[in-house]
Short mmCIF file of C-alpha atoms and ligand atoms in Angstrom, two decimals:
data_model
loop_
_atom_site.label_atom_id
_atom_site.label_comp_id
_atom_site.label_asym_id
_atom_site.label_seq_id
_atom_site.Cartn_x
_atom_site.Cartn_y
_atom_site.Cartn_z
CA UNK A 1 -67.70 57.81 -31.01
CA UNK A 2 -67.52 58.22 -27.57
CA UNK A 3 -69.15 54.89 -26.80
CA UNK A 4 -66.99 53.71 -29.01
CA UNK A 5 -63.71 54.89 -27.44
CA UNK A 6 -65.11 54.43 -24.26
CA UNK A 7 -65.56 50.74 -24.87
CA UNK A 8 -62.18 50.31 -26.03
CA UNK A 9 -60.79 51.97 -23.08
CA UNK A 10 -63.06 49.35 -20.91
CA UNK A 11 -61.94 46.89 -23.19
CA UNK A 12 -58.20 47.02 -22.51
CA UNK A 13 -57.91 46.56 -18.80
CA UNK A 14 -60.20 43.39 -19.13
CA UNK A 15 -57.73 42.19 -21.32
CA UNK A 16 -55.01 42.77 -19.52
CA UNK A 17 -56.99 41.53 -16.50
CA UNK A 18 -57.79 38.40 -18.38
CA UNK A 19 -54.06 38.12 -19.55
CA UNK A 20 -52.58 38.15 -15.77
CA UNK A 21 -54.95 35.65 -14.48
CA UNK A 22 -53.89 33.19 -17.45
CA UNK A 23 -50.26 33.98 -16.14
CA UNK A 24 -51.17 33.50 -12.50
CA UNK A 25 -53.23 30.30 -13.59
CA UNK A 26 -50.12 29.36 -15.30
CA UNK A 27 -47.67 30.06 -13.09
CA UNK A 28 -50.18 28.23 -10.28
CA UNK A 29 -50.12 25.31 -12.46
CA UNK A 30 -46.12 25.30 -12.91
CA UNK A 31 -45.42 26.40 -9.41
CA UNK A 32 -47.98 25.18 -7.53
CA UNK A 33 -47.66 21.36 -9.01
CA UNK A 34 -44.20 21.20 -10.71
CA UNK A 35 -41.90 19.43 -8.21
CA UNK A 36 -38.50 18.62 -8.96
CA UNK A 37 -37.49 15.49 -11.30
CA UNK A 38 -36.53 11.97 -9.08
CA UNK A 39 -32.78 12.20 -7.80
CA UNK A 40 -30.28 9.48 -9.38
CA UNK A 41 -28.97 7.42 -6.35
CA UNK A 42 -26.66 5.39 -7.11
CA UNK A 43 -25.03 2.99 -4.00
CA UNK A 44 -21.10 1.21 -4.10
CA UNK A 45 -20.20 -1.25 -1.30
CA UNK A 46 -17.04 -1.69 -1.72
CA UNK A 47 -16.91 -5.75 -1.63
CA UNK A 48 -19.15 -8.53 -2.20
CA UNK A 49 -20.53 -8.21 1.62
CA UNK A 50 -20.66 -6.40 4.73
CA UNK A 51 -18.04 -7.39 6.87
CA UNK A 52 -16.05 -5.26 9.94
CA UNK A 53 -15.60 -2.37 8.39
CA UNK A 54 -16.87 -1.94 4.81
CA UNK A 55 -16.67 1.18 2.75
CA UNK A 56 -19.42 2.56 0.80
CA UNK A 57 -19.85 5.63 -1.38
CA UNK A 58 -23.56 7.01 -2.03
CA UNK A 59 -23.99 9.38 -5.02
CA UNK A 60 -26.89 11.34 -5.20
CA UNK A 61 -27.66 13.66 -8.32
CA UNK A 62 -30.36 16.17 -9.54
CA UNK A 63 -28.93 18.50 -11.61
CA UNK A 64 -32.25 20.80 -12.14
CA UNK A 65 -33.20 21.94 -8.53
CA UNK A 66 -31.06 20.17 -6.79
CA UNK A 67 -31.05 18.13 -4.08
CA UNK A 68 -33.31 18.08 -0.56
CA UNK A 69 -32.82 16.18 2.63
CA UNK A 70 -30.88 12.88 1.62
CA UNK A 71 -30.64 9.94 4.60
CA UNK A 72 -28.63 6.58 4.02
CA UNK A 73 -29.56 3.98 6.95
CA UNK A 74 -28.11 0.32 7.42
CA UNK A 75 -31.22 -1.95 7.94
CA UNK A 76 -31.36 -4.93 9.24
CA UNK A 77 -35.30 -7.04 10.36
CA UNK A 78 -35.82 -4.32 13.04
CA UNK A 79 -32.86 -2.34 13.40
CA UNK A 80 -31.81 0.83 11.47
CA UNK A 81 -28.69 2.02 11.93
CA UNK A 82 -28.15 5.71 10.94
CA UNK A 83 -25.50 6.23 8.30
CA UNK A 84 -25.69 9.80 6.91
CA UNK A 85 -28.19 12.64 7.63
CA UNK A 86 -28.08 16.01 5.04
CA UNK A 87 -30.07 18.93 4.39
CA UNK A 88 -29.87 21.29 1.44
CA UNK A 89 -32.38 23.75 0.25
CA UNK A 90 -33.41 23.07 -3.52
CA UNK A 91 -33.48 26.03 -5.91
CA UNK A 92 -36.96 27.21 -5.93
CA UNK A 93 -38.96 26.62 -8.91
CA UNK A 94 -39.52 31.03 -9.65
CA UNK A 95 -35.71 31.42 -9.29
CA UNK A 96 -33.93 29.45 -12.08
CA UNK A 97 -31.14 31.51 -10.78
CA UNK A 98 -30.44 30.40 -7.24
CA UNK A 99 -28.20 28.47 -5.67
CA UNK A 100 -28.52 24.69 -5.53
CA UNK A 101 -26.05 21.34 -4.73
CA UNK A 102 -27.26 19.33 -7.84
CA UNK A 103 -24.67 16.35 -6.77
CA UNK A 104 -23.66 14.34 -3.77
CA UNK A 105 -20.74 12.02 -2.93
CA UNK A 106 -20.52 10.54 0.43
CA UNK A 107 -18.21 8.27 1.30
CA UNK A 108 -19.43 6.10 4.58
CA UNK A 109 -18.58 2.39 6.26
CA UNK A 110 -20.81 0.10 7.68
CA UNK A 111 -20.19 -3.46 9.54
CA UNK A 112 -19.80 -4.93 12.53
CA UNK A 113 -17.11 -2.18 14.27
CA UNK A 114 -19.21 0.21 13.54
CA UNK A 115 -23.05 -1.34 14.07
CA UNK A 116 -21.93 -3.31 17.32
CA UNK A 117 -25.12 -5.49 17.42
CA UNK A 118 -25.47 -6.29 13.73
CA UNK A 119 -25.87 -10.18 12.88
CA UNK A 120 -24.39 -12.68 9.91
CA UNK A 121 -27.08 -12.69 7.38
CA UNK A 122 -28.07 -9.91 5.29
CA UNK A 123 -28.75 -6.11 5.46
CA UNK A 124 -29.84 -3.26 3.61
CA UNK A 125 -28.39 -0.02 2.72
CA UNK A 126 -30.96 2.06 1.93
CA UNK A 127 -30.82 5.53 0.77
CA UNK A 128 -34.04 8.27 0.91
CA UNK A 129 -33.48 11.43 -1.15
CA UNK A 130 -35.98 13.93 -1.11
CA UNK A 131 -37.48 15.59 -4.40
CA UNK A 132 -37.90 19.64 -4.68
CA UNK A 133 -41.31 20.43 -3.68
CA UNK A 134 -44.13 22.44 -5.44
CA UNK A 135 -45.99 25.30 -3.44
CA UNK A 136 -48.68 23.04 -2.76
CA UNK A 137 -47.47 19.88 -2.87
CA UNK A 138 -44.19 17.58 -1.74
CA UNK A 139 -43.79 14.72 -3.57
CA UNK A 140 -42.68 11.28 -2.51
CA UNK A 141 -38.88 11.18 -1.84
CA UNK A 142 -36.54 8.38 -3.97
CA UNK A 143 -35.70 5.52 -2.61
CA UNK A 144 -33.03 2.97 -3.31
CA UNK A 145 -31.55 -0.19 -1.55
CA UNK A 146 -29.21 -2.39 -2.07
CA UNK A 147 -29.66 -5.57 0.05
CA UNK A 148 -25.46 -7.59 1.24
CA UNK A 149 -24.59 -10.63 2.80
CA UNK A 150 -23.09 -9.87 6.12
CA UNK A 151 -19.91 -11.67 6.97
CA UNK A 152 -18.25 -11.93 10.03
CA UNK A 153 -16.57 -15.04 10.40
CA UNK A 154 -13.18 -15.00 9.48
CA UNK A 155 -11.64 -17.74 7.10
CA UNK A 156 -10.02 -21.30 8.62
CA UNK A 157 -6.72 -20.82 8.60
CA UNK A 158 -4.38 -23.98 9.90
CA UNK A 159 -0.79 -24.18 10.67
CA UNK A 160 0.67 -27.28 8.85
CA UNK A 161 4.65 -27.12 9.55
CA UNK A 162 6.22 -27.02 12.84
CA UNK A 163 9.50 -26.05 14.61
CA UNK A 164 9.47 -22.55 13.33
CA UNK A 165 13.05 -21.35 14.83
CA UNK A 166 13.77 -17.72 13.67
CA UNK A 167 16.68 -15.08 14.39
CA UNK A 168 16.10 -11.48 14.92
CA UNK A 169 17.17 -10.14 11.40
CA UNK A 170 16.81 -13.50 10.08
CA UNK A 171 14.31 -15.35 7.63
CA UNK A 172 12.21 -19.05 8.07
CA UNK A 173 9.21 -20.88 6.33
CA UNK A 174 6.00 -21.13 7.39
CA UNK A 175 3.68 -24.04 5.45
CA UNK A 176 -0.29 -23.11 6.31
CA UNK A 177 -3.71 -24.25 5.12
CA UNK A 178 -6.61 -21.40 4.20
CA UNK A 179 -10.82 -21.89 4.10
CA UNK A 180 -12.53 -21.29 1.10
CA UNK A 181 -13.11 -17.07 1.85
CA UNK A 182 -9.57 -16.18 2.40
CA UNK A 183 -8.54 -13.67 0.13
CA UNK A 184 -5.01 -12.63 1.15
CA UNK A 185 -2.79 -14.14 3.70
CA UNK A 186 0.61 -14.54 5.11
CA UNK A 187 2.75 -13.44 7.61
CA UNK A 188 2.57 -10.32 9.54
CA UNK A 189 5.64 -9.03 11.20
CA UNK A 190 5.74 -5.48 13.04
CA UNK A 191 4.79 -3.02 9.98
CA UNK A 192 6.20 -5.70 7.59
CA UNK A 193 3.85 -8.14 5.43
CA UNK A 194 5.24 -11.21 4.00
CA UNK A 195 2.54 -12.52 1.08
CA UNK A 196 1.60 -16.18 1.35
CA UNK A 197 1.70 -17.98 -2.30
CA UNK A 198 -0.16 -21.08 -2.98
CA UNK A 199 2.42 -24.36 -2.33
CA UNK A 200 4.00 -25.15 -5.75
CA UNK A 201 2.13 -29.03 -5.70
CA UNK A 202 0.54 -28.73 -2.74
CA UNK A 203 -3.44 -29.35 -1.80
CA UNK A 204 -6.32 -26.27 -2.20
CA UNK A 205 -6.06 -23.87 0.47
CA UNK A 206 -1.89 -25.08 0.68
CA UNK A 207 0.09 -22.60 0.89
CA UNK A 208 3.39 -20.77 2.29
CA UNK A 209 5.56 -17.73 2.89
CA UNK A 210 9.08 -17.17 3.28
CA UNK A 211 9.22 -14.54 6.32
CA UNK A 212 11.33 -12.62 8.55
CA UNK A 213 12.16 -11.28 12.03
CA UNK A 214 12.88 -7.72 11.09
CA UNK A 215 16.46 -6.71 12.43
CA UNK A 216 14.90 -3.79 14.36
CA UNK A 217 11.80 -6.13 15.57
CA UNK A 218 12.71 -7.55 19.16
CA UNK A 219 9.04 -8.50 20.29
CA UNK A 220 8.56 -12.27 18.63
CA UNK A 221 4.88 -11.32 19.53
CA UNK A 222 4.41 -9.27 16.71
CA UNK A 223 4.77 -12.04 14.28
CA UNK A 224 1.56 -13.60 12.84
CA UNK A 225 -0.08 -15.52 10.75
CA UNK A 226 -3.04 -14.46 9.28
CA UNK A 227 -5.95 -14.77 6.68
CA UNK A 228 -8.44 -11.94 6.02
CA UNK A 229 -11.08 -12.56 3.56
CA UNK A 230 -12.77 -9.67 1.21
CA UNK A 231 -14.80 -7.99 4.17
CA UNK A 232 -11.68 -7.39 6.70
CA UNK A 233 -12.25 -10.83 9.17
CA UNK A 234 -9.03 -11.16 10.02
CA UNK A 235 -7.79 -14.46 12.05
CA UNK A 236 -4.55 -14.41 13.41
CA UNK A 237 -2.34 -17.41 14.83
CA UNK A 238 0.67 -17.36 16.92
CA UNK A 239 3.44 -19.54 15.58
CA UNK A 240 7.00 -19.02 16.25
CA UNK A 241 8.39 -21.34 18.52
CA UNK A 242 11.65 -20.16 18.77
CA UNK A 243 13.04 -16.24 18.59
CA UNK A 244 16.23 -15.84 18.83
CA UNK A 245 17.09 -11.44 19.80
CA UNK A 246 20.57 -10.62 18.48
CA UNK A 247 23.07 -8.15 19.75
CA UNK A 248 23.11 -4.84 17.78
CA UNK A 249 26.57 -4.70 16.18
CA UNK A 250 27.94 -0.79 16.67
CA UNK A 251 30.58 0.72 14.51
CA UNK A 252 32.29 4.61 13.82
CA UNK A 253 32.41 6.19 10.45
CA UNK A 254 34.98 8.90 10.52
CA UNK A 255 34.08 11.33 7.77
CA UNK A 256 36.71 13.64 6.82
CA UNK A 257 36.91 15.92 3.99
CA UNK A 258 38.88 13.80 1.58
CA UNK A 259 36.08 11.52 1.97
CA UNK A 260 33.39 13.91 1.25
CA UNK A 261 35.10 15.25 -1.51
CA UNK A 262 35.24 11.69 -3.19
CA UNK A 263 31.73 10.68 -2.82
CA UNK A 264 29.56 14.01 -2.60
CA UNK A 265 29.88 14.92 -6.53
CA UNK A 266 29.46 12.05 -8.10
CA UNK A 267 26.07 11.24 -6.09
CA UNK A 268 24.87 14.83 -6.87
CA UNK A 269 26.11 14.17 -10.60
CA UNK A 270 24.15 10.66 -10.82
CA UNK A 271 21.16 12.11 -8.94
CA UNK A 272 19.09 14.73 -10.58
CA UNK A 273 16.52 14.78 -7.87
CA UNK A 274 19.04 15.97 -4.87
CA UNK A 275 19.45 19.68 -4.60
CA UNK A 276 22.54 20.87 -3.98
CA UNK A 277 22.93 22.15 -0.08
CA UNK A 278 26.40 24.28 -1.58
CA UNK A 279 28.36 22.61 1.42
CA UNK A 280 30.12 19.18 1.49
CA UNK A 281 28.52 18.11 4.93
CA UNK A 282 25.10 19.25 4.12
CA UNK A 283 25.31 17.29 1.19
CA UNK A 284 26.55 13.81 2.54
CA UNK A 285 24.01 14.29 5.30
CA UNK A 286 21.33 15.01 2.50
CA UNK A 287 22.57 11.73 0.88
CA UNK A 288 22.54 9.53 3.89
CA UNK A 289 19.99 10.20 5.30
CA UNK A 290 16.97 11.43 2.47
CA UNK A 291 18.76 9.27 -0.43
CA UNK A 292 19.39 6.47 1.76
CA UNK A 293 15.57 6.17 2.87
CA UNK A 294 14.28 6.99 -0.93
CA UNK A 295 16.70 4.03 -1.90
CA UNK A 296 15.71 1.75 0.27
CA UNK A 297 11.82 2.85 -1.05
CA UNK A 298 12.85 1.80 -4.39
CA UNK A 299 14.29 -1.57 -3.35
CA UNK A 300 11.11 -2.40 -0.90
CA UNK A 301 9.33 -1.33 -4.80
CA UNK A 302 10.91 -3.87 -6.74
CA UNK A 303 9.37 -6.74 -4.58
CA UNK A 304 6.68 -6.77 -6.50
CA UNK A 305 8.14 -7.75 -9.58
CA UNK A 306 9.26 -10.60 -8.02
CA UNK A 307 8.74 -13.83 -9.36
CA UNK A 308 6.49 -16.16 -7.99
CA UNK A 309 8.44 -19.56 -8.40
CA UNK A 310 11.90 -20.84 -6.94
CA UNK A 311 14.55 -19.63 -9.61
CA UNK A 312 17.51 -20.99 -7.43
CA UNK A 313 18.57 -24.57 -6.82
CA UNK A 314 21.01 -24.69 -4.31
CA UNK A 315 22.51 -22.74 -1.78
CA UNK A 316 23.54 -19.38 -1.95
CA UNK A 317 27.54 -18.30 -2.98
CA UNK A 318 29.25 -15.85 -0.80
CA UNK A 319 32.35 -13.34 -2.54
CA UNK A 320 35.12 -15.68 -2.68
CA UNK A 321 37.48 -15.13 -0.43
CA UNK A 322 35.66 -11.91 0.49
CA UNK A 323 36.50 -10.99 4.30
CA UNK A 324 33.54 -9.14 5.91
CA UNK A 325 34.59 -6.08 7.27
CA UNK A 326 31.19 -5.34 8.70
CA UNK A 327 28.51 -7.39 10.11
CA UNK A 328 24.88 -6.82 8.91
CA UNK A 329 22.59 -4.40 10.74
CA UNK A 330 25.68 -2.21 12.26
CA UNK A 331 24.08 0.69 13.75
CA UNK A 332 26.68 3.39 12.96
CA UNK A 333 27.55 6.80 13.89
CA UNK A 334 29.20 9.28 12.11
CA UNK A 335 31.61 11.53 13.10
CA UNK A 336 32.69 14.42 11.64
CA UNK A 337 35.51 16.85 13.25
CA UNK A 338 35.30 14.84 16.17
CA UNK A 339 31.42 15.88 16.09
CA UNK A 340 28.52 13.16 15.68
CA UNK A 341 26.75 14.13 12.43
CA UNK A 342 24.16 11.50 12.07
CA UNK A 343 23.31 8.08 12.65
CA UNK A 344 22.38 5.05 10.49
CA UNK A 345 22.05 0.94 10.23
CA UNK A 346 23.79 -0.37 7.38
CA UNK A 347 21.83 -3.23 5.89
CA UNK A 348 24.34 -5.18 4.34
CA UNK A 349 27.69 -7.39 4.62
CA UNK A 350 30.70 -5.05 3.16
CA UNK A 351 33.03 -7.62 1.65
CA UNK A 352 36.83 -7.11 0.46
CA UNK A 353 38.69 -9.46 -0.90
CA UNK A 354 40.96 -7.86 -4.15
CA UNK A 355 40.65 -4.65 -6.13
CA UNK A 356 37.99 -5.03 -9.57
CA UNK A 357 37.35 -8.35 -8.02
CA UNK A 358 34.82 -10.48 -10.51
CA UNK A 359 31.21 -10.69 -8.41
CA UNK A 360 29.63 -13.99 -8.82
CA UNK A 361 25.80 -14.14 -8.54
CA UNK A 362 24.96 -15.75 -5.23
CA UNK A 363 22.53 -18.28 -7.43
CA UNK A 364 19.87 -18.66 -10.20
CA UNK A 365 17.55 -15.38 -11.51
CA UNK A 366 16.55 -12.87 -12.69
CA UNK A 367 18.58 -9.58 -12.81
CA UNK A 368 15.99 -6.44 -12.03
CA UNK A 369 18.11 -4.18 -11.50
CA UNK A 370 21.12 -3.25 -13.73
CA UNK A 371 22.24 0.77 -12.95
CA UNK A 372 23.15 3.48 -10.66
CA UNK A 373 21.24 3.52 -7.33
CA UNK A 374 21.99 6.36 -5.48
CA UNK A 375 23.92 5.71 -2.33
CA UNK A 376 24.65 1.81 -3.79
CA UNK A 377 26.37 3.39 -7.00
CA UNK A 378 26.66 0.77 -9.69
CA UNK A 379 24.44 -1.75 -8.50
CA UNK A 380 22.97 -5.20 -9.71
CA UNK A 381 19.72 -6.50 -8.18
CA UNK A 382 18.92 -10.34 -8.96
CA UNK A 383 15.81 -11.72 -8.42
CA UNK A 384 15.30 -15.46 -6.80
CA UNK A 385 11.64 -15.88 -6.33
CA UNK A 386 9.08 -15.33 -4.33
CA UNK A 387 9.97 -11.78 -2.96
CA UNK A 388 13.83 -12.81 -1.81
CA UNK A 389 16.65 -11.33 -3.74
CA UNK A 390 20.23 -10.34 -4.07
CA UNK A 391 21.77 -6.92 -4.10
CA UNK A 392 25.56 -6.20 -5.86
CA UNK A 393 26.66 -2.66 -5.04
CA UNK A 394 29.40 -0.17 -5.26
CA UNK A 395 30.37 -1.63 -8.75
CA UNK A 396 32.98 -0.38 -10.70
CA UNK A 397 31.18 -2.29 -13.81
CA UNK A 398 28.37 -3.75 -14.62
CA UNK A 399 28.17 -6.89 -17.14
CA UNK A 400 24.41 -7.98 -16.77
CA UNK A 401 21.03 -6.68 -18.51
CA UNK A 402 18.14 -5.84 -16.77
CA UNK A 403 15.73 -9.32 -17.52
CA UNK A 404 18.57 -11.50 -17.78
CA UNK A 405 18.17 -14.76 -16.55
CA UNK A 406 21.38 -15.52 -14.76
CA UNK A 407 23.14 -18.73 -13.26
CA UNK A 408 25.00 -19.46 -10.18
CA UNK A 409 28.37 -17.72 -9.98
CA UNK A 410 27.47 -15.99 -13.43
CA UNK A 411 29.79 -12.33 -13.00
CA UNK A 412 27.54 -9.51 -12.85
CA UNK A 413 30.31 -7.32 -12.90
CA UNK A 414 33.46 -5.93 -10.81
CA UNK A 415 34.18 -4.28 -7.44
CA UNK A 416 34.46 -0.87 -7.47
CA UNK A 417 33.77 2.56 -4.85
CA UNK A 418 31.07 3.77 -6.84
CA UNK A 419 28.40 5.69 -4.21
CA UNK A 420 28.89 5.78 -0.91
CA UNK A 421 32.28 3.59 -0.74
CA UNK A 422 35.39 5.02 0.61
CA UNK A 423 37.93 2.26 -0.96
CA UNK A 424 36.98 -0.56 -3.53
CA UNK A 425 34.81 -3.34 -1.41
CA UNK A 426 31.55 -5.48 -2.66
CA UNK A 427 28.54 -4.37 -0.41
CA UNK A 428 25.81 -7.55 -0.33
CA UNK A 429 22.38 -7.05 0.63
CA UNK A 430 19.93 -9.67 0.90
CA UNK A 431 16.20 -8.54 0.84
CA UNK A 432 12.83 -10.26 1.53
CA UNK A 433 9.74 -8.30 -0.09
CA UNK A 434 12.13 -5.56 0.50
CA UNK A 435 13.16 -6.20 3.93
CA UNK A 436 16.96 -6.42 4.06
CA UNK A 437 17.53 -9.80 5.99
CA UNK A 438 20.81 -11.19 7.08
CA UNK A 439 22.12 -13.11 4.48
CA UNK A 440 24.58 -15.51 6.41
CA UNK A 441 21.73 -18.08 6.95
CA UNK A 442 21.35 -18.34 2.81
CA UNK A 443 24.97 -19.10 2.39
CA UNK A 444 24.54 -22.21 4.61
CA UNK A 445 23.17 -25.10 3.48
CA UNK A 446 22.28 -26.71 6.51
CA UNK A 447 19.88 -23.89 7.29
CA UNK A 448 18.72 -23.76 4.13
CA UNK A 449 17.95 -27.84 4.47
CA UNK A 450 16.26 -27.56 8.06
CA UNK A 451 14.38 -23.99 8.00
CA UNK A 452 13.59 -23.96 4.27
CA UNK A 453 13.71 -27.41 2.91
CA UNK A 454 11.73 -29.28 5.64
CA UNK A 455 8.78 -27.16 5.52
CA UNK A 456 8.51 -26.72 1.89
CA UNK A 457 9.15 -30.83 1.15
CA UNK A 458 8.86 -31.58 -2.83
CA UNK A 459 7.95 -27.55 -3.20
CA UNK A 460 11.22 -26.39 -3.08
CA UNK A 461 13.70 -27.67 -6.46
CA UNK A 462 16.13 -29.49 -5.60
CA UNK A 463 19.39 -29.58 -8.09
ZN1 ZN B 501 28.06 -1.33 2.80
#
């Protein structure tokens, strides 16, 4: 009995013994070999090619123990070009528990502004991510690559029509030819872009863009042409042969409290996203100044709706017997209680002729714009075609539809003092891709023949 118990007492710490080293062996064998499953890499250039500056985003995932030491490098023959370097500490394979970063997004750039020395031809991006190790053993990091052109030559881009004669404020035509690899191009002017559109009958690669000389632009050297292709080469061509600065018109708004009183409510009423500031003057500054800019916004907006084709035929109608009481671009201050409040341009003509005069649509298109805008009141927007378009405001009616197609001298509506209008008068804006442009050069046929007409040959309808 004895021998008996005392060999199961010897019995039970083998057992045990034997059942620890199975777990050690195990937990050897797991530990000691298991190393973490491959990271997913996956690598987006954005673009067909490398060019001067072209984004990239690298994702990197291992959602079991996470991710090691990841590097992304630009190669190209010889060179490597560092492009990200990071370090993170995988969960370890005893502590299901820990920490870990089980997914990585970086977004990077490569090309020529950034790798000064790299060459036209190809490259690789290639992107090392290192597995979780084992005690005893580290396994061979991922690798993927993704091999892009390089491009650095920008697209041909040739200047077909000549005698480009433009006014500060004003608009002209520029006819242009582009290589194969332009993607966009047009007309650059200050921190306005005029698209280019392919010339309606006109050769591959033909194209043109109706442009302008911004009214606060008095530098003719910041007006370009240019062509970039998908990867950012850029070329650029000087082409204005003749700029013409204008005098800035000034003018005095005397605000007075009748005034305020008149135009202040019915803003606020019409315009659910102004707050009300409880005081007249607060208000009307509120509306001039943060309504006027969030206006203009929306107008700038609606150039890309335009249409790309010539809706008009001939030359642009003015009011009828509408004298201008201001010119366009005015920069005006206001006064209030002999005070200067603020100060603003005012991007329009401001017409008068009779009260509820009928308002003829300076030509052919498209009506985008049929409501209440803010500072404009009743207003009627008409588009004529590639990005230039009419503007009808301070209506006491409106007799169009938005998506109308609309005639020459059809009546939109009537005069009014809706918005910002102190007595009944038409206010006319004329905008290119949202750039309100003077719009005495569209009434006249003559420019209209010899800025427009020449260039653009058979492209433009005649009627
Ligand atoms: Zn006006």
């Amino acid at each position: 009995m004895r021998d008996f118990s005392h060999h199961r007492r010897s019995r039970a710490p083998r057992l045990l013994l034997l059942l620890l080293g199975l777990a050690g062996f195990a937990l050897l064998a797991v530990g000691g070999l298991r190393t973490g499953p491959a990271p997913r890499i996956e690598i987006v250039p954005d673009g067909p090619a490398i060019g001067r500056r072209t984004p990239l985003t690298v994702v990197v995932e291992e959602p079991v123990r996470g991710l090691g030491g990841i590097t992304v490098e630009l190669v190209q023959g010889e060179r490597r070009y560092p492009l990200a370097s990071e370090r993170f500490t995988p969960r370890a394979v005893w502590a299901p528990w820990a920490e870990r970063t089980p997914r990585i997004e970086l977004s990077l750039a490569a090309g020529r502004e950034l790798q000064g020395d790299l060459a036209a031809g190809e490259a690789t991006v290639r992107v090392t991510a290192e597995r979780a190790p084992a005690w005893f053993r580290q396994p061979p990091a991922a690798v993927a690559e993704v091999t892009l052109p390089v491009r650095l030559t920008p697209p041909a881009l040739q200047l077909l029509s000549t005698q480009t004669y433009v006014a500060q404020g004003g608009c002209e035509a520029v006819v242009y030819r582009t290589g194969p690899t332009a993607a966009h191009s047009g007309v650059v002017a200050g921190a306005w872009f005029f698209p280019g559109y392919p010339l309606p009958g006109g050769e591959p690669g033909e194209r043109f863009a109706l442009f302008a000389a911004p009214y606060d632009l008095d530098n003719p050297e910041a007006i370009r042409l240019v062509a970039s292709d998908e990867v950012g080469n850029e070329a650029r061509v000087a082409f204005v042969d003749r700029f013409t600065p204008r005098r800035v018109p000034t003018g005095e708004i005397r605000l007075d409290d009748r005034f305020l009183a008149k135009v202040v409510p019915e803003i606020l009423a019409a315009t659910p996203a102004l707050t009300d500031r409880g005081e007249p003057l607060a208000n009307y500054l509120a509306i001039n100044r943060e309504l006027r800019a969030a206006n203009a916004t929306e107008l700038t907006a609606l150039a890309a709706r335009s249409r790309e084709e010539f809706l008009w035929r001939e030359p642009f109608l003015a009011l009828p017997g509408g004298k201008v009481m201001s010119p366009f671009a005015e920069r005006r201050r206001y006064l209030y209680a002999g005070r200067e409040v603020d100060e603003q341009v005012h991007l329009g003509y401001d017409l008068a002729s009779v009260r509820r005069a009928p308002v003829p649509a300076a030509n052919r298109g498209v009506v985008l714009l049929a409501r209440y805008l803010g500072i404009y009141g009743n207003t009627v927007v008409v588009d004529h075609g590639y990005g230039l378009m009419s503007l009808y405001s301070h209506l006491s009616a409106i007799a169009v539809d938005e998506g109308e197609t609309i005639e020459r001298g059809a009546i939109l509506g009537t005069t009014g003092e809706t918005g910002l209008a102190g007595g009944d008068h038409l206010h006319f804006s004329f905008l290119l891709a949202g750039l309100p442009v003077d719009p005495v050069e569209w009434w006249d046929p003559a420019w209209i023949r010899n800025r427009i007409g020449r260039k653009l040959g058979a492209a433009l309808p005649a009627g």
